[in-house]
Short mmCIF file of C-alpha atoms in Angstrom, two decimals:
data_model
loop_
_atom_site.label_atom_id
_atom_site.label_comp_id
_atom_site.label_asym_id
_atom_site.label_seq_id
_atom_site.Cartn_x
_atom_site.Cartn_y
_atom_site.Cartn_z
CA UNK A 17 -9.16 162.03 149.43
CA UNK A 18 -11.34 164.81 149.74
CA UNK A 19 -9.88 168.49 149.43
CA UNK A 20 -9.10 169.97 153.25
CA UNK A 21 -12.15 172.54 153.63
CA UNK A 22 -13.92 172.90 150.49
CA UNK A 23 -17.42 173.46 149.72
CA UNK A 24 -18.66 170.54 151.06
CA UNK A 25 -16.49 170.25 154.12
CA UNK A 26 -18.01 168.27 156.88
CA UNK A 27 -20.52 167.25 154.46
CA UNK A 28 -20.65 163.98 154.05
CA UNK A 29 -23.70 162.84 152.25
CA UNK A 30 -26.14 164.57 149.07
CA UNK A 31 -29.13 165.06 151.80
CA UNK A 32 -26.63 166.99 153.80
CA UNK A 33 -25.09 168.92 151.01
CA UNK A 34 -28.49 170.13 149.82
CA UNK A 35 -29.82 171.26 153.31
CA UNK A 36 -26.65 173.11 153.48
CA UNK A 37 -26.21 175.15 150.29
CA UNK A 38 -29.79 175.29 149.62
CA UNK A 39 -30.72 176.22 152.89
CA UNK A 40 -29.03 177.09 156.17
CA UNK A 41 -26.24 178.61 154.64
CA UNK A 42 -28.20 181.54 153.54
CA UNK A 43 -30.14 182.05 156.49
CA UNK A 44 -29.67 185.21 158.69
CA UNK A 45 -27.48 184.94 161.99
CA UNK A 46 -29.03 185.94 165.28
CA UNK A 47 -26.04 185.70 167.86
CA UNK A 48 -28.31 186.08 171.30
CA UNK A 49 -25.20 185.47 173.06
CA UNK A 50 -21.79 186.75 172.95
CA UNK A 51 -19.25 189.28 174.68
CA UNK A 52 -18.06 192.06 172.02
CA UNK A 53 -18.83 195.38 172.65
CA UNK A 54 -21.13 197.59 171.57
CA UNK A 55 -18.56 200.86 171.73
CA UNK A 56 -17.12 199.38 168.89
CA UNK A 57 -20.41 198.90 166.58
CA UNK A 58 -21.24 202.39 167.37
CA UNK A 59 -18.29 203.52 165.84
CA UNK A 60 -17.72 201.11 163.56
CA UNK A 61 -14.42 200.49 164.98
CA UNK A 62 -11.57 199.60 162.03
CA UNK A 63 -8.06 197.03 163.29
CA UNK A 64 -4.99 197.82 162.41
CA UNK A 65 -3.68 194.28 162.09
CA UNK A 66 -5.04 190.88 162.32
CA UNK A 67 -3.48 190.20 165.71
CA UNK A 68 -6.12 193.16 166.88
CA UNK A 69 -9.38 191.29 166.04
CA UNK A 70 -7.96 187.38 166.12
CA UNK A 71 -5.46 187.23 169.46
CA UNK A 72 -7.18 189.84 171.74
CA UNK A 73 -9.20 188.89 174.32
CA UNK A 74 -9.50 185.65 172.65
CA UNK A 75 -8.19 182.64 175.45
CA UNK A 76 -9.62 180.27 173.15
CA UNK A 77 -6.60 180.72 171.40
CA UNK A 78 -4.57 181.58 174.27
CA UNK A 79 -4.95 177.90 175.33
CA UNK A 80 -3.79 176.68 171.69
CA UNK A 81 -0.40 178.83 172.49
CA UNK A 82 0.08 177.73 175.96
CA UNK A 83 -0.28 173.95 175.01
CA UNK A 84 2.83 174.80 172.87
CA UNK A 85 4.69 176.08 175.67
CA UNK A 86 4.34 179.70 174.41
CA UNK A 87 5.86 181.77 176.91
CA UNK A 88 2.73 184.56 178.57
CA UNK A 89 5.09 187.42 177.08
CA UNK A 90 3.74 186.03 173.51
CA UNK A 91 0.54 185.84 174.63
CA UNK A 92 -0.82 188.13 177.04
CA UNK A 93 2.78 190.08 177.45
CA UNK A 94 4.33 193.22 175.99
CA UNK A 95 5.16 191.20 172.94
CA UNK A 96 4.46 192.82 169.27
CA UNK A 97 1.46 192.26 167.35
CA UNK A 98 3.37 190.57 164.26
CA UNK A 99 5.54 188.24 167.30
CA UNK A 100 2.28 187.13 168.80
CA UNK A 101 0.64 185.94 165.67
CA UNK A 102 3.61 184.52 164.61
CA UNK A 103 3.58 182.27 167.83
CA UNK A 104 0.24 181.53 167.12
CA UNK A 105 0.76 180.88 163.56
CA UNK A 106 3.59 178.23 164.80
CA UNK A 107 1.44 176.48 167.47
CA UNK A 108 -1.85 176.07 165.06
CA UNK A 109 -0.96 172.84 162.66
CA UNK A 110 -0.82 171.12 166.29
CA UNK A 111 -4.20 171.33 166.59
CA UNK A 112 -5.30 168.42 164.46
CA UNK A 113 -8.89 167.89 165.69
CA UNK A 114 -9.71 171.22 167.67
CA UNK A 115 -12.07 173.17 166.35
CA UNK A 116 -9.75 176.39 166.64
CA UNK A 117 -8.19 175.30 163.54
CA UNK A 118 -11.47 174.78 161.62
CA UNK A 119 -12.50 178.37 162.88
CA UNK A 120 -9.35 180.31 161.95
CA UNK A 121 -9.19 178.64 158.54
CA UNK A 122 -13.26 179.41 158.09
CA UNK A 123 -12.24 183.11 158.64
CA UNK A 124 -9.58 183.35 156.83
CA UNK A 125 -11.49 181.68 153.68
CA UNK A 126 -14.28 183.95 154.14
CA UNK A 127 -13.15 187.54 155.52
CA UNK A 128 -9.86 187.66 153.89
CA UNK A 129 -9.88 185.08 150.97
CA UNK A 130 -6.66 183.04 151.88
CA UNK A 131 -7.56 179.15 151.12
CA UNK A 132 -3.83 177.88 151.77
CA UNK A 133 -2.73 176.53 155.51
CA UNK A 134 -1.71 179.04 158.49
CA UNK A 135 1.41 177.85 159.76
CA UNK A 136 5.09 179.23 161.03
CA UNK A 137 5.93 179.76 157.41
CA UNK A 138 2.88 181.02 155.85
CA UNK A 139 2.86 183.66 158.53
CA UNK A 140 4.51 186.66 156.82
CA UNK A 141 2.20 185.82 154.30
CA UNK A 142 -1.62 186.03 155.65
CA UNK A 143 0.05 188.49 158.12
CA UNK A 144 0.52 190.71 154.70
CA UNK A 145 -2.90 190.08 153.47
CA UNK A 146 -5.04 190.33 156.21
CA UNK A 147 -3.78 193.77 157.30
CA UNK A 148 -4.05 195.30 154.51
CA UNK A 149 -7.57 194.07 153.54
CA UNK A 150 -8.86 195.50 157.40
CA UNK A 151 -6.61 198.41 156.54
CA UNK A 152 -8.30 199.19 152.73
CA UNK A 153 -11.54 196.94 152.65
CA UNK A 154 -14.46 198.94 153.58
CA UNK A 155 -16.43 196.05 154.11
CA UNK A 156 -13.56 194.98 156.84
CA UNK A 157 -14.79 197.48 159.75
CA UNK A 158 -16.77 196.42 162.56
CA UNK A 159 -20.27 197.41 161.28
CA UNK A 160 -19.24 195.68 157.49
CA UNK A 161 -18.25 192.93 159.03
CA UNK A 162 -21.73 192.47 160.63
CA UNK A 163 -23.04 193.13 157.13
CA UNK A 164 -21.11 190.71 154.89
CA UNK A 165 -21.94 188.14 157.87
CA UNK A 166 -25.72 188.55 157.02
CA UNK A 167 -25.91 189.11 160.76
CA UNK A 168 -29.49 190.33 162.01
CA UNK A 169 -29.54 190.54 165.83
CA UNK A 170 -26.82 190.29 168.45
CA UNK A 171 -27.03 189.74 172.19
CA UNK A 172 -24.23 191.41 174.17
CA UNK A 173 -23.71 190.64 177.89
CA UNK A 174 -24.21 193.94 180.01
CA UNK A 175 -23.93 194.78 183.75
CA UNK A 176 -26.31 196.05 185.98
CA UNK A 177 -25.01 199.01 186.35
CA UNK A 178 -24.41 199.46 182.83
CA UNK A 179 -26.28 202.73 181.22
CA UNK A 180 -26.34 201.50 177.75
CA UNK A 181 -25.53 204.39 176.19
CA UNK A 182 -23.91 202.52 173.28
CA UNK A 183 -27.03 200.65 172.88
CA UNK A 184 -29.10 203.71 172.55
CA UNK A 185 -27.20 205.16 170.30
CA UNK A 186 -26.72 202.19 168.17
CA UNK A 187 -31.18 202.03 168.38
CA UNK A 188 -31.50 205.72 167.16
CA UNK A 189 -28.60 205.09 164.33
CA UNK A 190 -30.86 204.08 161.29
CA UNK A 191 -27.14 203.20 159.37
CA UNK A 192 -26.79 200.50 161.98
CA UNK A 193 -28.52 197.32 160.14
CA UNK A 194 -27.85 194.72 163.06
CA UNK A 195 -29.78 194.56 165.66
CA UNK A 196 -27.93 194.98 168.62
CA UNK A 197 -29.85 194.05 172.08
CA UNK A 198 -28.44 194.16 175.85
CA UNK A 199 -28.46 191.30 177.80
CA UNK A 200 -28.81 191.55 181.93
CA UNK A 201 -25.68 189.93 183.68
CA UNK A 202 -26.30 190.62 187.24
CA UNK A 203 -23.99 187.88 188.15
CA UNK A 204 -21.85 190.43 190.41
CA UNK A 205 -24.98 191.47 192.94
CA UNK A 206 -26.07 187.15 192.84
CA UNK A 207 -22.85 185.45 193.33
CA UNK A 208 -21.85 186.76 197.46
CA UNK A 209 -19.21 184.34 197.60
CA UNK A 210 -17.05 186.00 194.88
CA UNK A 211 -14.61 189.10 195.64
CA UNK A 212 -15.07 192.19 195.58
CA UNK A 213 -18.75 191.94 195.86
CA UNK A 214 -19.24 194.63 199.04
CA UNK A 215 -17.87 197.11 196.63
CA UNK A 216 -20.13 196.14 193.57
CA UNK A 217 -22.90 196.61 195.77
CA UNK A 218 -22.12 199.97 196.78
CA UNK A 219 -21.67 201.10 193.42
CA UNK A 220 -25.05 199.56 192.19
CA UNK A 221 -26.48 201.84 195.10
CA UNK A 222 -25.24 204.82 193.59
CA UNK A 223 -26.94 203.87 190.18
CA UNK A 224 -29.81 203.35 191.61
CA UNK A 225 -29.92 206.17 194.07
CA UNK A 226 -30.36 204.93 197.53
CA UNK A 227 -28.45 202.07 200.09
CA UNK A 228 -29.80 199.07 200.44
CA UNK A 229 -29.95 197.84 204.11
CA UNK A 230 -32.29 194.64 203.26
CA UNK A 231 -32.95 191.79 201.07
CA UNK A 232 -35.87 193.81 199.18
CA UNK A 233 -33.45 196.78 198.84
CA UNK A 234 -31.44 194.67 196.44
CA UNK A 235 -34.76 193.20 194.87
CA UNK A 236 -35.92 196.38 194.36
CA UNK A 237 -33.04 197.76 192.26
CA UNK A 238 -32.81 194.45 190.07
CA UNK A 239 -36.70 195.11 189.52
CA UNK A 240 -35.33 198.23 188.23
CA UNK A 241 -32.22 197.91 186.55
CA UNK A 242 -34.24 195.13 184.66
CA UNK A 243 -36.62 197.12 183.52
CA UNK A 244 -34.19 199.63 182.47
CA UNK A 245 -32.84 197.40 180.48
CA UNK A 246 -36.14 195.91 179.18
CA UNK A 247 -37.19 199.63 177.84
CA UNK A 248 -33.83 200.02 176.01
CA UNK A 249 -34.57 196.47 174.02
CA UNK A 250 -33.10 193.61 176.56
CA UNK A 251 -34.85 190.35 175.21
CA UNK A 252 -33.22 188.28 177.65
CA UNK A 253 -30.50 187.93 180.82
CA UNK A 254 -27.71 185.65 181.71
CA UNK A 255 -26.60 183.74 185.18
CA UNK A 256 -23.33 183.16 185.01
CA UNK A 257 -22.91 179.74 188.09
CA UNK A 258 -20.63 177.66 189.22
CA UNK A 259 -23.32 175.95 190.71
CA UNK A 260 -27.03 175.76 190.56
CA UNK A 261 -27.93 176.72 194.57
CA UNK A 262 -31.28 175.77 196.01
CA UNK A 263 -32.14 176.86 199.69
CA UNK A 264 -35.09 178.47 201.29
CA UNK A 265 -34.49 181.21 203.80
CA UNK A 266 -37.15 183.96 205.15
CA UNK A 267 -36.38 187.46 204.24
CA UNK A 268 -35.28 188.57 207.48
CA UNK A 269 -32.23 185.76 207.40
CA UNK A 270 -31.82 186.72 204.17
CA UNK A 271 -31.25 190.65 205.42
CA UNK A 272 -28.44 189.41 208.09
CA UNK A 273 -27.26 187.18 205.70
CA UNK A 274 -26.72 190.49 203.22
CA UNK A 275 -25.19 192.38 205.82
CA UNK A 276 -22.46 190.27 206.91
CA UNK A 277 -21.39 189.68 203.59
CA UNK A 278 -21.53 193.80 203.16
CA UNK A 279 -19.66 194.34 206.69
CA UNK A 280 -16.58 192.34 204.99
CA UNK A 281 -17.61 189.24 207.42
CA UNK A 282 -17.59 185.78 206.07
CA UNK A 283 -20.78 183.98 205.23
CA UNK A 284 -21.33 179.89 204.97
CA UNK A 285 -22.05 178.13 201.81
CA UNK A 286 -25.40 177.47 203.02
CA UNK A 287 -25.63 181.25 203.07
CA UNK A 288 -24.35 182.11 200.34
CA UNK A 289 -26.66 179.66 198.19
CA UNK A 290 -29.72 181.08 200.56
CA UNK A 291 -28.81 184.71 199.06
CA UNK A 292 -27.98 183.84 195.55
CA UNK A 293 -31.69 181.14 195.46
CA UNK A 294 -33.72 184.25 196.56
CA UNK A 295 -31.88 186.67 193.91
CA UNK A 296 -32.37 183.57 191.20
CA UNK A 297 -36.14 183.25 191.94
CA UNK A 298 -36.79 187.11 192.40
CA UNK A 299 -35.40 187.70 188.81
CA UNK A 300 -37.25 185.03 187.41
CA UNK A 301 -40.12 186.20 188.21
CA UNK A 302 -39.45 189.90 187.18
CA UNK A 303 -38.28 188.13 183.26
CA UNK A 304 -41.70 186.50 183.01
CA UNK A 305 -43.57 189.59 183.73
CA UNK A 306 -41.43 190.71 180.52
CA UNK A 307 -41.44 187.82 178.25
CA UNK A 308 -37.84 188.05 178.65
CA UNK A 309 -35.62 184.66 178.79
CA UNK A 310 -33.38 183.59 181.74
CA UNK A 311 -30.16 181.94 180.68
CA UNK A 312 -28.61 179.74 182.92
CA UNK A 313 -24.89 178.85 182.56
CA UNK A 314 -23.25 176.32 185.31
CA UNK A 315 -20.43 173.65 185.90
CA UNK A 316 -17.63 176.30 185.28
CA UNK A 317 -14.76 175.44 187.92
CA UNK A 318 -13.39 179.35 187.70
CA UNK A 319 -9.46 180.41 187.97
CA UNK A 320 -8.36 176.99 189.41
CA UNK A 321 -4.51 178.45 189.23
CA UNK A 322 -3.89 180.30 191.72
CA UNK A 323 -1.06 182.03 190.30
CA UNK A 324 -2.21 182.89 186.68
CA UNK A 325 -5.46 184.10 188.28
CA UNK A 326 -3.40 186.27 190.74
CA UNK A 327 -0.82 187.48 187.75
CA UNK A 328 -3.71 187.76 184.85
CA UNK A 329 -6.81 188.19 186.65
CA UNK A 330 -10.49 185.99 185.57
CA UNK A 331 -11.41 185.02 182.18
CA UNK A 332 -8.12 184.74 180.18
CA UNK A 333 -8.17 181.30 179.46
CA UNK A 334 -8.10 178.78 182.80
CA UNK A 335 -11.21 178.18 183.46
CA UNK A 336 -11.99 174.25 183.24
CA UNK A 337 -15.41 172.15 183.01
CA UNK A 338 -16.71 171.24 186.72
CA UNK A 339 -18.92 168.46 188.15
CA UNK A 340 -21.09 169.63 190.29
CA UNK A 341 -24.63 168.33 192.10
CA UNK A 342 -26.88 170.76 190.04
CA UNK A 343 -29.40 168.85 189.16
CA UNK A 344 -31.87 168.73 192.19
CA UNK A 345 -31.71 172.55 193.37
CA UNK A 346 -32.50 173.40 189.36
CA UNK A 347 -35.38 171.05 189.77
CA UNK A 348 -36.69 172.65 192.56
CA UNK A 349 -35.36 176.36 191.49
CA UNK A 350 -37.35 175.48 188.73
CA UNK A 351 -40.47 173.80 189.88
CA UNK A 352 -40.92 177.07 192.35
CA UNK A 353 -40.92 179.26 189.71
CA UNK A 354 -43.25 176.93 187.47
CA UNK A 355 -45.54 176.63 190.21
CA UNK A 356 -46.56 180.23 190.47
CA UNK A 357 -46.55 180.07 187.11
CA UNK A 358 -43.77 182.76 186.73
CA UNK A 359 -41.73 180.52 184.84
CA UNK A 360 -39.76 182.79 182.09
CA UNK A 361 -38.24 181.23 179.11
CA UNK A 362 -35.25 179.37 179.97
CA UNK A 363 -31.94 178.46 178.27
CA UNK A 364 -30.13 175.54 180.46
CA UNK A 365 -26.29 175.48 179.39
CA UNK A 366 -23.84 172.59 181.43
CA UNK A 367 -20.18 172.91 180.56
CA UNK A 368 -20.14 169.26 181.84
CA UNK A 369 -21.22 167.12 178.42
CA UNK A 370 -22.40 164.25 180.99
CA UNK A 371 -25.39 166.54 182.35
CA UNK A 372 -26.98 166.69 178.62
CA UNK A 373 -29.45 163.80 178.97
CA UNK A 374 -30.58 165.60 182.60
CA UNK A 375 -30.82 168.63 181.12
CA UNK A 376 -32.64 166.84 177.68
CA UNK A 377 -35.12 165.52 180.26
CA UNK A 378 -35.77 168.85 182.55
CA UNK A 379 -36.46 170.70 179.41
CA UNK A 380 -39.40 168.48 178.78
CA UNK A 381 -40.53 168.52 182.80
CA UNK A 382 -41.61 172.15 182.56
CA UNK A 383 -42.67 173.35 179.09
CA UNK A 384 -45.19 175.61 178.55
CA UNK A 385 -47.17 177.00 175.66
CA UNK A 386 -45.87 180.71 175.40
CA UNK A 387 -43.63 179.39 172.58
CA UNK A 388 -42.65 176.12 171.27
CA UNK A 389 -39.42 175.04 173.31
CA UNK A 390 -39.83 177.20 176.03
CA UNK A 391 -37.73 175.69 177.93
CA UNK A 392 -34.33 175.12 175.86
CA UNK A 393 -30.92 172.67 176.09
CA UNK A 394 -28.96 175.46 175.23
CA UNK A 395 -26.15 175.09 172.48
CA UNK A 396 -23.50 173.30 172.85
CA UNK A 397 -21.20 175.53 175.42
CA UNK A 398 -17.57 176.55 175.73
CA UNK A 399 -15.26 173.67 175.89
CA UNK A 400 -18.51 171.47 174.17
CA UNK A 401 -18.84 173.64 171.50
CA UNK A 402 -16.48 171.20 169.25
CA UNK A 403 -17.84 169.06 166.26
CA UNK A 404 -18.61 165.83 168.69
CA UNK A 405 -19.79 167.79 171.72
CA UNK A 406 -22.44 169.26 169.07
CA UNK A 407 -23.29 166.01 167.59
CA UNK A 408 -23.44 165.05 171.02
CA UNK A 409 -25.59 168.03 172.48
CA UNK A 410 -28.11 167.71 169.17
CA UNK A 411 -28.26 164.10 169.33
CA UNK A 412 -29.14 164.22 173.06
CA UNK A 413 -31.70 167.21 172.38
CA UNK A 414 -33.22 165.06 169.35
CA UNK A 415 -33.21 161.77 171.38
CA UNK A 416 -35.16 163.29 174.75
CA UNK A 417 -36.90 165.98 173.18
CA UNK A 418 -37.56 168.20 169.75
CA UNK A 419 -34.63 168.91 168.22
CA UNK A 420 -37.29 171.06 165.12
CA UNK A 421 -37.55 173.88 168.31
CA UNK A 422 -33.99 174.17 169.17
CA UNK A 423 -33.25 177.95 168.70
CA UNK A 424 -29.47 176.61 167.45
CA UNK A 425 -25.94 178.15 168.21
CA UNK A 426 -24.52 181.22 169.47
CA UNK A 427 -20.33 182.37 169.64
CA UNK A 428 -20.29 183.24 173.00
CA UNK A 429 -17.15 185.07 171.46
CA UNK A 430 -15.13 188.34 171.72
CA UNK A 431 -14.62 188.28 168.35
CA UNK A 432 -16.50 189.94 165.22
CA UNK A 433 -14.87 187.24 162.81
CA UNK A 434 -16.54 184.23 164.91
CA UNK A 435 -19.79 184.43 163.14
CA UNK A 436 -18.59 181.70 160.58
CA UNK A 437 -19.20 179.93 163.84
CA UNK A 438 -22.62 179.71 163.05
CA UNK A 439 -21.62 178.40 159.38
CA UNK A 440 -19.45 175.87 161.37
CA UNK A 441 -22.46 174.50 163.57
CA UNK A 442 -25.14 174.39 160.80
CA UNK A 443 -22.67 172.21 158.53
CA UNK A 444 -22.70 169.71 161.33
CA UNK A 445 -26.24 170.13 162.02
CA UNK A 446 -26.93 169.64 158.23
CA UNK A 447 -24.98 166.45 158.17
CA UNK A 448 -26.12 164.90 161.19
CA UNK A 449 -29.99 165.30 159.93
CA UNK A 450 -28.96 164.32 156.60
CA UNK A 451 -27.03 161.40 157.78
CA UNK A 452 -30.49 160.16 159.51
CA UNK A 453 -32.43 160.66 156.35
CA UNK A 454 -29.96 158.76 153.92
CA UNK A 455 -29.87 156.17 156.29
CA UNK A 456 -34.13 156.26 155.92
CA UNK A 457 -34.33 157.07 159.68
CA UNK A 458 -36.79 159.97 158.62
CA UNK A 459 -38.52 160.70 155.49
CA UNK A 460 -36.58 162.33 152.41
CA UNK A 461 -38.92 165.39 152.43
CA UNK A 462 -36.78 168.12 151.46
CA UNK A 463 -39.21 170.66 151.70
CA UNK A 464 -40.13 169.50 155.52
CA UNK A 465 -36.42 169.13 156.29
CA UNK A 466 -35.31 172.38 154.42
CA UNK A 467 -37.59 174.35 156.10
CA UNK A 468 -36.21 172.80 159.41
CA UNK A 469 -32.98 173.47 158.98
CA UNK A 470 -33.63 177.18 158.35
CA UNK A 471 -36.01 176.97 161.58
CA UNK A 472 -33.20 176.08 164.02
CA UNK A 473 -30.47 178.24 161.82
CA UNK A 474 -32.50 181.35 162.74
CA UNK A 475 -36.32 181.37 162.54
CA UNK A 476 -36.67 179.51 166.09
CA UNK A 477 -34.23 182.26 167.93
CA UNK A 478 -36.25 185.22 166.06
CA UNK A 479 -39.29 183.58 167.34
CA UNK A 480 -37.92 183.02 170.82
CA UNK A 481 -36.87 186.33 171.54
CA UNK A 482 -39.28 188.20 170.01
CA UNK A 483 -37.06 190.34 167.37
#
């Protein structure tokens, strides 16, 4: 039996152990994609307790407590910091199989030192030791953290309307060692059909400086806000869809289209998707002038209860995995964009697992030669970022395309102690490539495969986005 999460965990074979220790794991992290913020790396923001940086914001484990019948007042509530990690500390050992309890014991092992089990009884204990190590550690605040992490560039998600003030300051702070870039998220101006978006388009006309009374008034200040954010170090965006929409509409539909949706009046799918396709292609286009990449995220079915959503508002932890008929309108959203050549470099995420051999095979429909893997099958996503829905996602990638020009994972997290994350997906990616060498499905070359491994750990993503 081996030991539970020792050196070699997940490691299954010597070809996979060496391209492990010998190789990824030293490699720097870029995390292009994630949702901390950059307030706190600007002033190197220090938690009081572990509850702080591990429970907040975090409906990852949110879920974990609610599948134990954790009442909300534990969870999101009033409750104390020391009762809500002791609820989560009780719930954990359930998780048998879920990556959450791979993660929180990776953290604890390598931020705080603790090597025994988290569970209802060990709380007091690791409750004890973690607060006073981000208490007394110096390498425990925000910007140490980032340090001991070996973490070289981060991509935080940032709205339009966004000044990025913290990101300027963060660029003209020579004591800052990470990288920190902006990403553009104009999903608020794109997606019509979601509330409150009259009022988010009134208050992007106040950052820009004038209304916008048709379709090229909103074109105008993306163009803009984009490069805005290119000049302040953006290296790419983010689309945040529960859908990929395709429909053609001229520009003066488009403007009455805009201006029902901004009089409060209700528009039509077919609408909707006409606005949002026109947006979609229009910053596109404006990314490619840039060299910037366009991430695509879709098959999200958002806030499906009605009553948590109403109580807790989006993004705390009910959002489920959607099937949806994306794969035509990204062909053709796609193929326009290709065919006036103003194609940008594109990331393709599905949080439905059954659209990776689509997406393995639309990758390979419209490369180009600005950089190897232009086009990308983005990491395993969300609910598929588990040890099979990796396997699954790389073996896909590696069966329908090149899996040597993947530019490999990002956390997608809240969280400055997810970067063992990465540590987490290169230990599977080691042992899946090893596993095909030892089985002489590719040649033993250690120095080809080493070099490999370190490519999609981190040298493909610093190539990719230019940093």
């Amino acid at each position: 039996m081996k030991q539970f999460m020792d050196q070699d965990f997940l490691l299954s074979n010597t070809t996979a152990k060496t391209l492990f220790h010998d190789y990824a794991a030293k490699m720097p992290i870029l995390d292009y994609h994630c949702h901390i913020d950059p307030r706190e790396i600007w002033e190197d923001r220090r938690f009081e307790n572990i509850t702080q940086v591990w429970l907040g914001g975090d409906h990852y484990k949110w879920r974990v407590m609610r599948s134990n019948g954790v009442d909300e007042f534990y969870i999101t509530g009033a409750a104390s910091d020391r009762e809500k990690f002791q609820k989560f500390a009780e719930a954990l050992p359930k998780a048998i199989g879920n990556p959450m309890y791979h993660w929180c014991h990776l953290e604890l092992q390598r931020y705080f030192g603790y090597y025994g089990n988290l569970n209802g009884e060990t709380a007091e204990e690791v409750w004890n030791l973690c607060n006073e190590k981000l208490r007394n550690d110096p390498n425990m605040s925000v910007r140490g953290i980032l340090r001991q992490s070996n973490v070289y560039m981060v991509g935080t998600t940032d709205d339009p309307c966004d000044d990025l003030n913290w990101h300027e300051k963060i660029a003209s702070d020579p004591s800052v060692e990470t990288k920190v870039c902006p990403s553009f998220r104009p999903d608020k101006a794109v997606n019509m059909d979601k509330p409150g978006f009259a009022d988010y388009m009134h208050k992007l006309e106040k950052v820009v400086g004038y209304d916008f009374g048709c379709i090229n008034c909103v074109r105008k200040a993306l163009t803009e806000r984009i490069e805005y954010f290119a000049q302040r170090g953006c290296r790419a965006s983010d689309h945040g869809l529960d859908y990929v929409p395709y429909v053609e509409a001229d520009d003066e539909t488009l403007t009455a289209i805009f201006r029902k949706a901004m009089a409060g009046e209700s528009v039509t799918k077919a609408e909707s998707d006409a606005y949002k396709t026109a947006l979609l292609l229009h910053c596109g286009r404006e990314y490619a002038k840039r060299g910037m990449v366009m991430q695509i995220h879709f098959s999200c079915l958002r806030n499906p209860n009605a009553k948590m959503m109403e109580k807790l508002g989006p993004d705390t932890g009910f959002d489920c995995i959607a099937i949806t008929p994306s794969g035509d309108p990204l062909a053709k959203l796609m193929s326009r964009l290709f065919s006036e050549d103003a194609l940008p470099k594109t990331i393709l995420y599905s949080l439905n697992p059954g659209d990776n051999a689509q997406l393995g095979t639309f990758i390979g429909a419209f490369q180009g030669t600005e950089v190897p893997g232009k086009i990308q099958h983005g990491s395993a996503w969300w609910f598929n970022d588990t040890r099979n829905g990796m396997v699954e996602q790389m073996t896909s990638l590696a069966s329908l395309g090149l899996l040597g020009n993947f530019i490999g994972m990002l956390t997608d997290s809240r969280s400055f102690l997810s970067y063992t994350r990465h540590e987490y997906f290169r230990r599977i990616m080691c042992n899946l490539i090893g596993t095909w060498v030892e089985n002489g499905e590719y040649p033993a070359d250690l120095s080809l495969l080493g070099q490999m491994v370190q490519d999609i750990s981190s040298n493909n993503a610093k190539r990719y986005f230019g940093v």
